[in-house]
PDB file of C-alpha atoms and ligand atoms in Angstrom:
ATOM      1  CA  MET A  26       0.530  18.797 -22.328  1.00 80.00           C
ATOM      2  CA  ALA A  27      -1.799  15.378 -22.629  1.00 87.00           C
ATOM      3  CA  ASP A  28      -4.585  14.017 -19.872  1.00 95.00           C
ATOM      4  CA  GLN A  29      -2.776  12.968 -16.813  1.00 98.00           C
ATOM      5  CA  ARG A  30      -4.667   9.549 -16.689  1.00 98.00           C
ATOM      6  CA  ILE A  31      -5.430   7.877 -13.360  1.00 98.00           C
ATOM      7  CA  LEU A  32      -7.346   4.193 -13.836  1.00 99.00           C
ATOM      8  CA  ILE A  33      -8.811   3.000 -10.207  1.00 99.00           C
ATOM      9  CA  THR A  34      -9.245  -0.019  -9.043  1.00 99.00           C
ATOM     10  CA  GLY A  35     -12.453  -1.772  -7.039  1.00 98.00           C
ATOM     11  CA  SER A  36     -13.514   1.617  -7.871  1.00 98.00           C
ATOM     12  CA  ALA A  37     -17.712   1.309  -7.242  1.00 98.00           C
ATOM     13  CA  GLY A  38     -16.496  -0.504  -3.596  1.00 98.00           C
ATOM     14  CA  THR A  39     -16.398   1.631  -0.426  1.00 98.00           C
ATOM     15  CA  VAL A  40     -13.184   3.695  -0.891  1.00 98.00           C
ATOM     16  CA  GLY A  41     -13.315   3.700  -4.443  1.00 98.00           C
ATOM     17  CA  SER A  42     -16.852   5.105  -4.645  1.00 98.00           C
ATOM     18  CA  LEU A  43     -15.783   8.237  -2.045  1.00 98.00           C
ATOM     19  CA  MET A  44     -12.541   8.894  -3.752  1.00 98.00           C
ATOM     20  CA  ARG A  45     -13.768   9.146  -7.437  1.00 98.00           C
ATOM     21  CA  PRO A  46     -15.799  12.603  -6.849  1.00 98.00           C
ATOM     22  CA  ARG A  47     -12.725  13.357  -4.628  1.00 98.00           C
ATOM     23  CA  LEU A  48     -10.436  12.455  -7.504  1.00 98.00           C
ATOM     24  CA  ARG A  49     -11.630  14.457 -10.098  1.00 98.00           C
ATOM     25  CA  ARG A  50      -9.457  17.260 -12.057  1.00 97.00           C
ATOM     26  CA  ASP A  51      -9.150  18.990 -14.062  1.00 97.00           C
ATOM     27  CA  GLY A  52      -6.420  17.365 -16.914  1.00 98.00           C
ATOM     28  CA  ARG A  53      -7.145  13.884 -14.837  1.00 98.00           C
ATOM     29  CA  ILE A  54      -8.801  11.041 -17.177  1.00 98.00           C
ATOM     30  CA  LEU A  55     -10.577   8.613 -14.328  1.00 98.00           C
ATOM     31  CA  ARG A  56     -10.635   4.947 -15.250  1.00 98.00           C
ATOM     32  CA  LEU A  57     -12.354   2.969 -13.421  1.00 98.00           C
ATOM     33  CA  LEU A  58     -12.695  -0.536 -13.153  1.00 98.00           C
ATOM     34  CA  ASP A  59     -14.734  -2.548 -11.286  1.00 98.00           C
ATOM     35  CA  LEU A  60     -16.704  -6.161 -11.733  1.00 98.00           C
ATOM     36  CA  CYS A  61     -19.774  -4.348 -10.177  1.00 97.00           C
ATOM     37  CA  ASP A  62     -22.214  -1.858 -11.824  1.00 95.00           C
ATOM     38  CA  GLN A  63     -21.010   1.852 -12.204  1.00 98.00           C
ATOM     39  CA  PRO A  64     -22.477   5.034 -11.846  1.00 97.00           C
ATOM     40  CA  ALA A  65     -22.416   7.056 -15.485  1.00 97.00           C
ATOM     41  CA  ALA A  66     -20.241   9.613 -15.833  1.00 97.00           C
ATOM     42  CA  ALA A  67     -21.777  13.156 -14.542  1.00 95.00           C
ATOM     43  CA  ALA A  68     -22.057  15.784 -16.828  1.00 94.00           C
ATOM     44  CA  GLY A  69     -18.537  16.988 -17.176  1.00 93.00           C
ATOM     45  CA  GLU A  70     -16.897  13.943 -15.442  1.00 97.00           C
ATOM     46  CA  ALA A  71     -13.817  12.350 -17.438  1.00 98.00           C
ATOM     47  CA  VAL A  72     -14.766   8.508 -16.342  1.00 98.00           C
ATOM     48  CA  GLU A  73     -13.616   5.661 -18.711  1.00 98.00           C
ATOM     49  CA  LEU A  74     -15.610   3.142 -17.418  1.00 98.00           C
ATOM     50  CA  ILE A  75     -14.860  -0.635 -17.348  1.00 98.00           C
ATOM     51  CA  ARG A  76     -16.120  -3.494 -16.084  1.00 98.00           C
ATOM     52  CA  ALA A  77     -13.544  -6.307 -15.241  1.00 98.00           C
ATOM     53  CA  SER A  78     -12.015  -8.507 -12.668  1.00 98.00           C
ATOM     54  CA  VAL A  79      -8.754  -7.579 -11.534  1.00 98.00           C
ATOM     55  CA  THR A  80      -7.991 -11.125 -11.473  1.00 98.00           C
ATOM     56  CA  ASP A  81      -8.541 -10.887 -15.583  1.00 98.00           C
ATOM     57  CA  PRO A  82      -4.422 -10.616 -16.948  1.00 98.00           C
ATOM     58  CA  ALA A  83      -6.389  -9.756 -20.271  1.00 98.00           C
ATOM     59  CA  ALA A  84      -8.890  -7.301 -19.327  1.00 98.00           C
ATOM     60  CA  THR A  85      -6.650  -5.529 -16.455  1.00 98.00           C
ATOM     61  CA  ALA A  86      -3.861  -5.336 -19.657  1.00 98.00           C
ATOM     62  CA  GLU A  87      -5.768  -3.671 -21.460  1.00 98.00           C
ATOM     63  CA  ALA A  88      -6.764  -1.258 -18.175  1.00 98.00           C
ATOM     64  CA  CYS A  89      -3.287   0.012 -17.554  1.00 98.00           C
ATOM     65  CA  ALA A  90      -2.352   0.679 -21.234  1.00 98.00           C
ATOM     66  CA  GLY A  91      -1.787   4.778 -21.699  1.00 98.00           C
ATOM     67  CA  VAL A  92      -1.951   5.260 -17.117  1.00 98.00           C
ATOM     68  CA  ASP A  93      -0.105   8.176 -15.336  1.00 98.00           C
ATOM     69  CA  ALA A  94      -0.752   5.612 -12.416  1.00 99.00           C
ATOM     70  CA  VAL A  95      -2.357   3.072 -10.480  1.00 99.00           C
ATOM     71  CA  ILE A  96      -4.529   3.194  -6.911  1.00 99.00           C
ATOM     72  CA  HIS A  97      -4.797  -0.429  -6.614  1.00 99.00           C
ATOM     73  CA  LEU A  98      -8.562  -0.631  -4.668  1.00 99.00           C
ATOM     74  CA  GLY A  99      -9.771  -3.805  -6.279  1.00 98.00           C
ATOM     75  CA  GLY A 100      -9.986  -7.609  -4.019  1.00 98.00           C
ATOM     76  CA  HIS A 101     -12.896  -8.370  -0.607  1.00 98.00           C
ATOM     77  CA  SER A 102     -12.384  -6.242   1.530  1.00 98.00           C
ATOM     78  CA  ARG A 103     -13.064  -8.091   5.147  1.00 97.00           C
ATOM     79  CA  GLU A 104     -12.664 -11.533   5.524  1.00 98.00           C
ATOM     80  CA  THR A 105     -13.867 -14.388   3.356  1.00 98.00           C
ATOM     81  CA  SER A 106     -12.278 -17.574   2.281  1.00 98.00           C
ATOM     82  CA  TRP A 107      -9.402 -18.908   2.126  1.00 98.00           C
ATOM     83  CA  GLU A 108      -9.125 -19.507  -2.143  1.00 98.00           C
ATOM     84  CA  GLU A 109     -11.425 -16.477  -2.396  1.00 98.00           C
ATOM     85  CA  THR A 110      -7.948 -13.990  -0.594  1.00 98.00           C
ATOM     86  CA  LEU A 111      -6.113 -15.612  -2.041  1.00 98.00           C
ATOM     87  CA  ASP A 112      -7.749 -15.073  -6.040  1.00 98.00           C
ATOM     88  CA  VAL A 113      -8.888 -12.111  -5.574  1.00 98.00           C
ATOM     89  CA  ASN A 114      -6.702 -10.459  -3.179  1.00 98.00           C
ATOM     90  CA  ILE A 115      -3.024 -11.910  -3.803  1.00 99.00           C
ATOM     91  CA  ASN A 116      -3.314 -12.832  -7.647  1.00 98.00           C
ATOM     92  CA  GLY A 117      -5.041 -10.477  -8.400  1.00 98.00           C
ATOM     93  CA  THR A 118      -3.403  -7.496  -7.064  1.00 99.00           C
ATOM     94  CA  ARG A 119      -0.263  -9.718  -8.950  1.00 98.00           C
ATOM     95  CA  THR A 120      -2.643  -9.229 -11.952  1.00 99.00           C
ATOM     96  CA  VAL A 121      -2.523  -6.190 -11.726  1.00 99.00           C
ATOM     97  CA  LEU A 122       1.027  -4.663 -10.679  1.00 99.00           C
ATOM     98  CA  GLU A 123       2.570  -7.541 -13.616  1.00 98.00           C
ATOM     99  CA  ALA A 124      -0.115  -5.266 -16.480  1.00 99.00           C
ATOM    100  CA  ALA A 125       1.403  -2.608 -14.797  1.00 99.00           C
ATOM    101  CA  ARG A 126       4.744  -2.842 -15.209  1.00 98.00           C
ATOM    102  CA  ALA A 127       4.207  -4.754 -18.931  1.00 98.00           C
ATOM    103  CA  ALA A 128       2.255  -1.534 -19.297  1.00 98.00           C
ATOM    104  CA  GLY A 129       5.270   0.391 -18.256  1.00 98.00           C
ATOM    105  CA  VAL A 130       2.766   2.221 -15.256  1.00 98.00           C
ATOM    106  CA  PRO A 131       5.773   3.743 -13.417  1.00 98.00           C
ATOM    107  CA  ARG A 132       3.392   4.262 -10.219  1.00 99.00           C
ATOM    108  CA  VAL A 133       0.693   1.817  -8.491  1.00 99.00           C
ATOM    109  CA  VAL A 134      -0.152   2.567  -5.047  1.00 99.00           C
ATOM    110  CA  LEU A 135      -1.620   0.056  -3.100  1.00 99.00           C
ATOM    111  CA  ALA A 136      -4.399  -0.223  -0.662  1.00 99.00           C
ATOM    112  CA  SER A 137      -3.392  -2.115   2.032  1.00 99.00           C
ATOM    113  CA  SER A 138      -4.615  -2.625   5.227  1.00 98.00           C
ATOM    114  CA  ASN A 139      -4.485  -2.130   9.181  1.00 98.00           C
ATOM    115  CA  HIS A 140      -5.270  -5.591   9.071  1.00 98.00           C
ATOM    116  CA  ALA A 141      -2.289  -6.900   7.744  1.00 98.00           C
ATOM    117  CA  VAL A 142      -0.649  -6.292  11.403  1.00 98.00           C
ATOM    118  CA  GLY A 143      -4.294  -6.537  13.381  1.00 98.00           C
ATOM    119  CA  PHE A 144      -2.196  -8.761  16.176  1.00 98.00           C
ATOM    120  CA  ARG A 145       0.446  -5.863  16.930  1.00 98.00           C
ATOM    121  CA  ARG A 146      -1.064  -4.459  19.914  1.00 98.00           C
ATOM    122  CA  ASN A 147      -1.730  -1.018  20.774  1.00 97.00           C
ATOM    123  CA  ASP A 148       0.334  -0.335  23.567  1.00 96.00           C
ATOM    124  CA  GLU A 149       3.226  -0.806  21.133  1.00 96.00           C
ATOM    125  CA  ALA A 150       2.645   2.242  19.269  1.00 95.00           C
ATOM    126  CA  GLY A 151       5.069   4.753  20.873  1.00 90.00           C
ATOM    127  CA  GLU A 152       5.249   8.739  20.841  1.00 91.00           C
ATOM    128  CA  GLY A 153       4.517   9.144  17.831  1.00 93.00           C
ATOM    129  CA  GLY A 154       1.863   6.275  16.739  1.00 97.00           C
ATOM    130  CA  LEU A 155       2.841   2.651  15.165  1.00 98.00           C
ATOM    131  CA  PRO A 156       5.328   2.377  12.951  1.00 98.00           C
ATOM    132  CA  ALA A 157       3.775   1.682   9.298  1.00 98.00           C
ATOM    133  CA  ASP A 158       6.640  -0.386   8.201  1.00 93.00           C
ATOM    134  CA  SER A 159       6.133  -2.540  11.930  1.00 98.00           C
ATOM    135  CA  SER A 160       6.638  -5.741  10.080  1.00 98.00           C
ATOM    136  CA  ALA A 161       3.457  -8.205   9.476  1.00 98.00           C
ATOM    137  CA  ARG A 162       1.103  -9.571  12.623  1.00 98.00           C
ATOM    138  CA  PRO A 163      -2.309 -10.042  10.252  1.00 98.00           C
ATOM    139  CA  ASP A 164      -5.076 -11.331  11.571  1.00 98.00           C
ATOM    140  CA  THR A 165      -7.791 -12.533   9.831  1.00 98.00           C
ATOM    141  CA  PHE A 166      -6.677 -14.446   5.711  1.00 98.00           C
ATOM    142  CA  TYR A 167      -7.951 -10.542   4.414  1.00 98.00           C
ATOM    143  CA  GLY A 168      -4.900  -9.758   6.448  1.00 98.00           C
ATOM    144  CA  VAL A 169      -2.452 -12.152   5.529  1.00 98.00           C
ATOM    145  CA  SER A 170      -3.300 -11.134   1.536  1.00 99.00           C
ATOM    146  CA  LYS A 171      -2.813  -7.668   2.270  1.00 99.00           C
ATOM    147  CA  ALA A 172       0.418  -8.211   3.761  1.00 99.00           C
ATOM    148  CA  ALA A 173       1.443 -10.535   1.117  1.00 99.00           C
ATOM    149  CA  ILE A 174       0.743  -7.208  -1.220  1.00 99.00           C
ATOM    150  CA  GLU A 175       2.676  -5.401   0.292  1.00 99.00           C
ATOM    151  CA  ALA A 176       5.888  -8.112  -0.462  1.00 98.00           C
ATOM    152  CA  LEU A 177       4.106  -8.157  -4.114  1.00 99.00           C
ATOM    153  CA  GLY A 178       4.729  -4.353  -3.313  1.00 99.00           C
ATOM    154  CA  SER A 179       8.466  -4.167  -2.817  1.00 98.00           C
ATOM    155  CA  LEU A 180       8.792  -7.330  -5.223  1.00 99.00           C
ATOM    156  CA  TYR A 181       7.879  -5.303  -7.759  1.00 99.00           C
ATOM    157  CA  HIS A 182      10.309  -1.626  -7.169  1.00 99.00           C
ATOM    158  CA  SER A 183      13.170  -4.475  -6.316  1.00 98.00           C
ATOM    159  CA  ARG A 184      13.167  -5.601  -9.009  1.00 98.00           C
ATOM    160  CA  PHE A 185      11.344  -3.010 -12.343  1.00 98.00           C
ATOM    161  CA  GLY A 186      11.908  -0.083 -10.240  1.00 98.00           C
ATOM    162  CA  MET A 187       8.256   0.980 -10.425  1.00 98.00           C
ATOM    163  CA  ASP A 188       7.500   3.299  -7.502  1.00 99.00           C
ATOM    164  CA  VAL A 189       5.075   1.322  -4.956  1.00 99.00           C
ATOM    165  CA  ILE A 190       3.080   2.791  -2.411  1.00 99.00           C
ATOM    166  CA  ALA A 191       1.445   0.449  -0.295  1.00 99.00           C
ATOM    167  CA  VAL A 192      -1.839   2.449   1.799  1.00 99.00           C
ATOM    168  CA  ARG A 193      -2.513   0.729   5.680  1.00 98.00           C
ATOM    169  CA  ILE A 194      -5.914   2.205   5.489  1.00 99.00           C
ATOM    170  CA  GLY A 195      -7.241   2.092   9.191  1.00 98.00           C
ATOM    171  CA  SER A 196     -11.142   2.639   8.464  1.00 98.00           C
ATOM    172  CA  CYS A 197     -12.214   5.090   5.260  1.00 98.00           C
ATOM    173  CA  PHE A 198     -15.684   5.262   5.712  1.00 98.00           C
ATOM    174  CA  PRO A 199     -18.157   8.715   6.290  1.00 98.00           C
ATOM    175  CA  SER A 200     -18.436   9.628   9.794  1.00 97.00           C
ATOM    176  CA  PRO A 201     -16.726   7.572  11.944  1.00 98.00           C
ATOM    177  CA  VAL A 202     -20.268   7.191  13.554  1.00 97.00           C
ATOM    178  CA  VAL A 203     -21.415   3.514  12.395  1.00 95.00           C
ATOM    179  CA  LEU A 204     -17.259   2.233  13.387  1.00 95.00           C
ATOM    180  CA  GLY A 205     -17.993   2.396  17.608  1.00 96.00           C
ATOM    181  CA  PRO A 206     -15.691   3.624  19.227  1.00 97.00           C
ATOM    182  CA  ARG A 207     -12.434   1.466  17.531  1.00 97.00           C
ATOM    183  CA  GLY A 208     -13.447   4.510  14.694  1.00 97.00           C
ATOM    184  CA  LEU A 209     -11.759   7.576  17.188  1.00 98.00           C
ATOM    185  CA  ALA A 210      -8.753   5.707  16.385  1.00 98.00           C
ATOM    186  CA  THR A 211      -8.561   4.363  12.759  1.00 98.00           C
ATOM    187  CA  TRP A 212     -10.800   6.698  11.055  1.00 98.00           C
ATOM    188  CA  LEU A 213      -9.442   7.745   7.639  1.00 98.00           C
ATOM    189  CA  SER A 214     -11.488  10.819   6.652  1.00 98.00           C
ATOM    190  CA  PRO A 215     -12.681  10.683   2.935  1.00 98.00           C
ATOM    191  CA  ASP A 216     -11.247  14.061   2.046  1.00 99.00           C
ATOM    192  CA  ASP A 217      -8.667  12.787   4.051  1.00 99.00           C
ATOM    193  CA  GLY A 218      -8.355  10.208   1.942  1.00 99.00           C
ATOM    194  CA  ALA A 219      -8.208  11.748  -1.370  1.00 99.00           C
ATOM    195  CA  ARG A 220      -5.180  14.351   0.116  1.00 99.00           C
ATOM    196  CA  LEU A 221      -3.498  11.019   0.665  1.00 99.00           C
ATOM    197  CA  PHE A 222      -4.077   9.602  -2.184  1.00 99.00           C
ATOM    198  CA  GLU A 223      -3.241  13.130  -4.300  1.00 98.00           C
ATOM    199  CA  ALA A 224      -0.128  13.065  -2.120  1.00 99.00           C
ATOM    200  CA  CYS A 225       0.797   9.541  -3.193  1.00 99.00           C
ATOM    201  CA  LEU A 226       0.719  10.385  -6.747  1.00 98.00           C
ATOM    202  CA  ALA A 227       2.732  13.516  -6.259  1.00 98.00           C
ATOM    203  CA  ALA A 228       5.111  12.511  -4.205  1.00 98.00           C
ATOM    204  CA  PRO A 229       8.409  13.422  -6.079  1.00 98.00           C
ATOM    205  CA  SER A 230      10.428   8.999  -6.807  1.00 98.00           C
ATOM    206  CA  PRO A 231       9.105   7.264  -3.470  1.00 98.00           C
ATOM    207  CA  GLY A 232       9.731   4.538  -4.948  1.00 98.00           C
ATOM    208  CA  TYR A 233       8.957   1.715  -2.180  1.00 98.00           C
ATOM    209  CA  ARG A 234       6.826   2.830   0.709  1.00 98.00           C
ATOM    210  CA  VAL A 235       4.784   2.176   3.403  1.00 98.00           C
ATOM    211  CA  ILE A 236       2.453   4.234   5.316  1.00 98.00           C
ATOM    212  CA  TRP A 237      -0.387   4.635   7.445  1.00 98.00           C
ATOM    213  CA  GLY A 238      -4.092   6.284   5.558  1.00 98.00           C
ATOM    214  CA  VAL A 239      -5.491   8.116   8.497  1.00 98.00           C
ATOM    215  CA  SER A 240      -6.388  10.868   9.451  1.00 98.00           C
ATOM    216  CA  ASP A 241      -5.505  12.915  12.678  1.00 98.00           C
ATOM    217  CA  ASN A 242      -7.230  11.700  15.211  1.00 98.00           C
ATOM    218  CA  THR A 243      -6.538  12.519  18.616  1.00 98.00           C
ATOM    219  CA  ARG A 244      -6.848   8.458  19.611  1.00 97.00           C
ATOM    220  CA  ARG A 245      -5.134   7.845  16.360  1.00 98.00           C
ATOM    221  CA  ILE A 246      -2.361   4.818  17.378  1.00 97.00           C
ATOM    222  CA  TYR A 247      -0.829   4.540  13.504  1.00 98.00           C
ATOM    223  CA  SER A 248       1.904   6.805  12.601  1.00 98.00           C
ATOM    224  CA  LEU A 249       1.382  10.551  10.593  1.00 98.00           C
ATOM    225  CA  ALA A 250       5.254  11.223   9.543  1.00 98.00           C
ATOM    226  CA  GLU A 251       5.650   8.296   6.964  1.00 98.00           C
ATOM    227  CA  ALA A 252       2.246   9.770   5.198  1.00 98.00           C
ATOM    228  CA  GLN A 253       3.194  12.987   5.355  1.00 98.00           C
ATOM    229  CA  ALA A 254       6.868  12.667   4.271  1.00 98.00           C
ATOM    230  CA  LEU A 255       5.294  11.984   1.053  1.00 98.00           C
ATOM    231  CA  GLY A 256       3.514  15.646   1.296  1.00 98.00           C
ATOM    232  CA  TYR A 257      -0.125  14.230   3.249  1.00 98.00           C
ATOM    233  CA  GLU A 258      -1.624  16.839   5.614  1.00 98.00           C
ATOM    234  CA  SER A 259      -4.433  15.120   7.841  1.00 98.00           C
ATOM    235  CA  ARG A 260      -6.713  18.383   7.650  1.00 98.00           C
ATOM    236  CA  ASP A 261     -10.146  16.255  10.324  1.00 98.00           C
ATOM    237  CA  ASN A 262      -9.986  14.041  13.343  1.00 98.00           C
ATOM    238  CA  ALA A 263     -12.800  11.667  14.032  1.00 98.00           C
ATOM    239  CA  GLU A 264     -13.032  12.884  17.981  1.00 98.00           C
ATOM    240  CA  THR A 265     -15.307  15.687  16.052  1.00 98.00           C
ATOM    241  CA  TYR A 266     -18.310  12.860  15.781  1.00 98.00           C
ATOM    242  CA  ALA A 267     -16.921  11.538  19.485  1.00 98.00           C
ATOM    243  CA  ASP A 268     -20.559  12.228  21.059  1.00 97.00           C
ATOM    244  CA  GLN A 269     -22.910  10.680  18.892  1.00 98.00           C
ATOM    245  CA  ILE A 270     -20.558   7.608  19.457  1.00 97.00           C
ATOM    246  CA  THR A 271     -22.370   5.982  22.309  1.00 94.00           C
ATOM    247  CA  ALA A 272     -21.685   2.011  21.504  1.00 93.00           C
ATOM    248  CA  PRO A 273     -20.403   0.625  23.998  1.00 92.00           C
ATOM    249  CA  ALA A 274     -16.361   0.341  24.043  1.00 90.00           C
ATOM    250  CA  PRO A 275     -14.878  -2.977  23.428  1.00 90.00           C
ATOM    251  CA  THR A 276     -13.211  -5.424  25.918  1.00 93.00           C
ATOM    252  CA  GLY A 277     -11.155  -8.454  25.698  1.00 95.00           C
ATOM    253  CA  PRO A 278      -8.391  -9.482  23.008  1.00 95.00           C
ATOM    254  CA  ALA A 279     -10.759  -6.269  20.725  1.00 95.00           C
ATOM    255  CA  ALA A 280      -9.888  -3.163  22.438  1.00 96.00           C
ATOM    256  CA  ASP A 281      -6.076  -4.620  22.476  1.00 96.00           C
ATOM    257  CA  HIS A 282      -5.145  -5.183  18.989  1.00 98.00           C
ATOM    258  CA  VAL A 283      -5.008  -3.010  16.152  1.00 98.00           C
ATOM    259  CA  GLY A 284      -7.314  -5.208  14.377  1.00 98.00           C
ATOM    260  CA  GLY A 285     -10.106  -4.207  16.360  1.00 97.00           C
ATOM    261  CA  PRO A 286     -12.458  -7.178  16.351  1.00 96.00           C
ATOM    262  CA  PHE A 287     -11.416  -9.682  13.344  1.00 97.00           C
ATOM    263  CA  VAL A 288      -8.363  -9.989  15.659  1.00 97.00           C
ATOM    264  CA  THR A 289     -11.572 -12.980  17.215  1.00 96.00           C
ATOM    265  CA  ALA A 290     -13.741 -13.354  13.765  1.00 96.00           C
ATOM    266  CA  PRO A 291     -14.395 -16.788  12.611  1.00 96.00           C
ATOM    267  CA  LEU A 292     -11.064 -17.403  10.273  1.00 98.00           C
ATOM    268  CA  GLY A 293     -11.606 -17.649   6.399  1.00 97.00           C
ATOM    269  CA  GLN A 294     -16.028 -16.666   7.043  1.00 96.00           C
ATOM    270  CA  PRO A 295     -17.606 -13.910   5.668  1.00 93.00           C
ATOM    271  CA  ASN A 296     -18.959 -11.523   8.662  1.00 83.00           C
ATOM    272  CA  PRO A 297     -20.050  -8.212   8.304  1.00 76.00           C
ATOM    273  CA  LEU A 298     -16.819  -6.640   9.484  1.00 73.00           C
TER     274      LEU A 298
HETATM  275  C1  15L B 308     -10.258  -2.417   6.497  1.00 53.28           C
HETATM  276  O1  15L B 308      -9.101  -3.229   5.362  1.00 53.28           O
HETATM  277  C2  15L B 308     -11.559  -3.307   6.068  1.00 53.28           C
HETATM  278  O2  15L B 308     -11.752  -3.291   4.129  1.00 53.28           O
HETATM  279  C3  15L B 308     -12.598  -2.079   6.081  1.00 53.28           C
HETATM  280  O3  15L B 308     -14.185  -3.071   6.101  1.00 53.28           O
HETATM  281  C4  15L B 308     -12.945  -1.938   7.522  1.00 53.28           C
HETATM  282  O4  15L B 308     -13.478  -2.861   8.085  1.00 53.28           O
HETATM  283  C5  15L B 308     -11.221  -1.697   8.138  1.00 53.28           C
HETATM  284  O5  15L B 308     -10.401  -2.324   8.139  1.00 53.28           O
HETATM  285  C6  15L B 308     -11.500  -0.849   9.393  1.00 53.28           C
HETATM  286  O6  15L B 308     -10.387  -2.005  10.458  1.00 53.28           O
HETATM  287  O7  15L B 308     -12.530  -0.488  10.802  1.00 53.28           O
END
């Protein structure tokens, strides 16, 4: 049987770098596209490295050739200017979806974010957590771009029958400690992230879905049901790290809303969040 080939865009970013070693499998080639430097292939690692922008139609067309699925992580991962957000996140996602469609790639997994619904209040979460398909309430231009890419994914599914899964990622970092108290609710452990992407790749005919990307944290406010329906099973819980988190709990709007500190961050201005 031919090797499975998965294209990961933004493979040198925070989530991409965490997924690269974890999505390695026998019989699978990872094609890794990023504008930045990427580590060369390790011994025995089946990777193909491409340096390109997700906004480049020719490069993304070439990158999608012969690919079984795309995991699209490329783009700005936080607030920046509207022009940059529009070009890299929104236009870049359309460019990748269009390249995937033209190449006949049947499945695309999109990295959306909690910031697509950042202005939803934490107390909207019912017993099972905030539903994954809660309508958009972005908290930043970045959040608007994530709502827009979900809409693009829906369009490409409806028009062309592609399977598209938009994952509203909480906070995917090696540990929740750097995130402060909010991370105890929003953390997606890297190992759970890989389990989630594997479920997205393997689920039979998912169509168009929006799911949360979060670990089964004790303080979780996002629903896991939609991701579980695709076969995801979380094995991690941020609570394990609670003793190591000493930063004070936020107050004001950041404390009450899904987007945390993003809800008061200046619009269109790069910041360290
Ligand atoms: C995101 O969408 C960002 O990409 C990431 O850097 C974190 O800020 C995360 O959200 C979060 O909300 O913690």
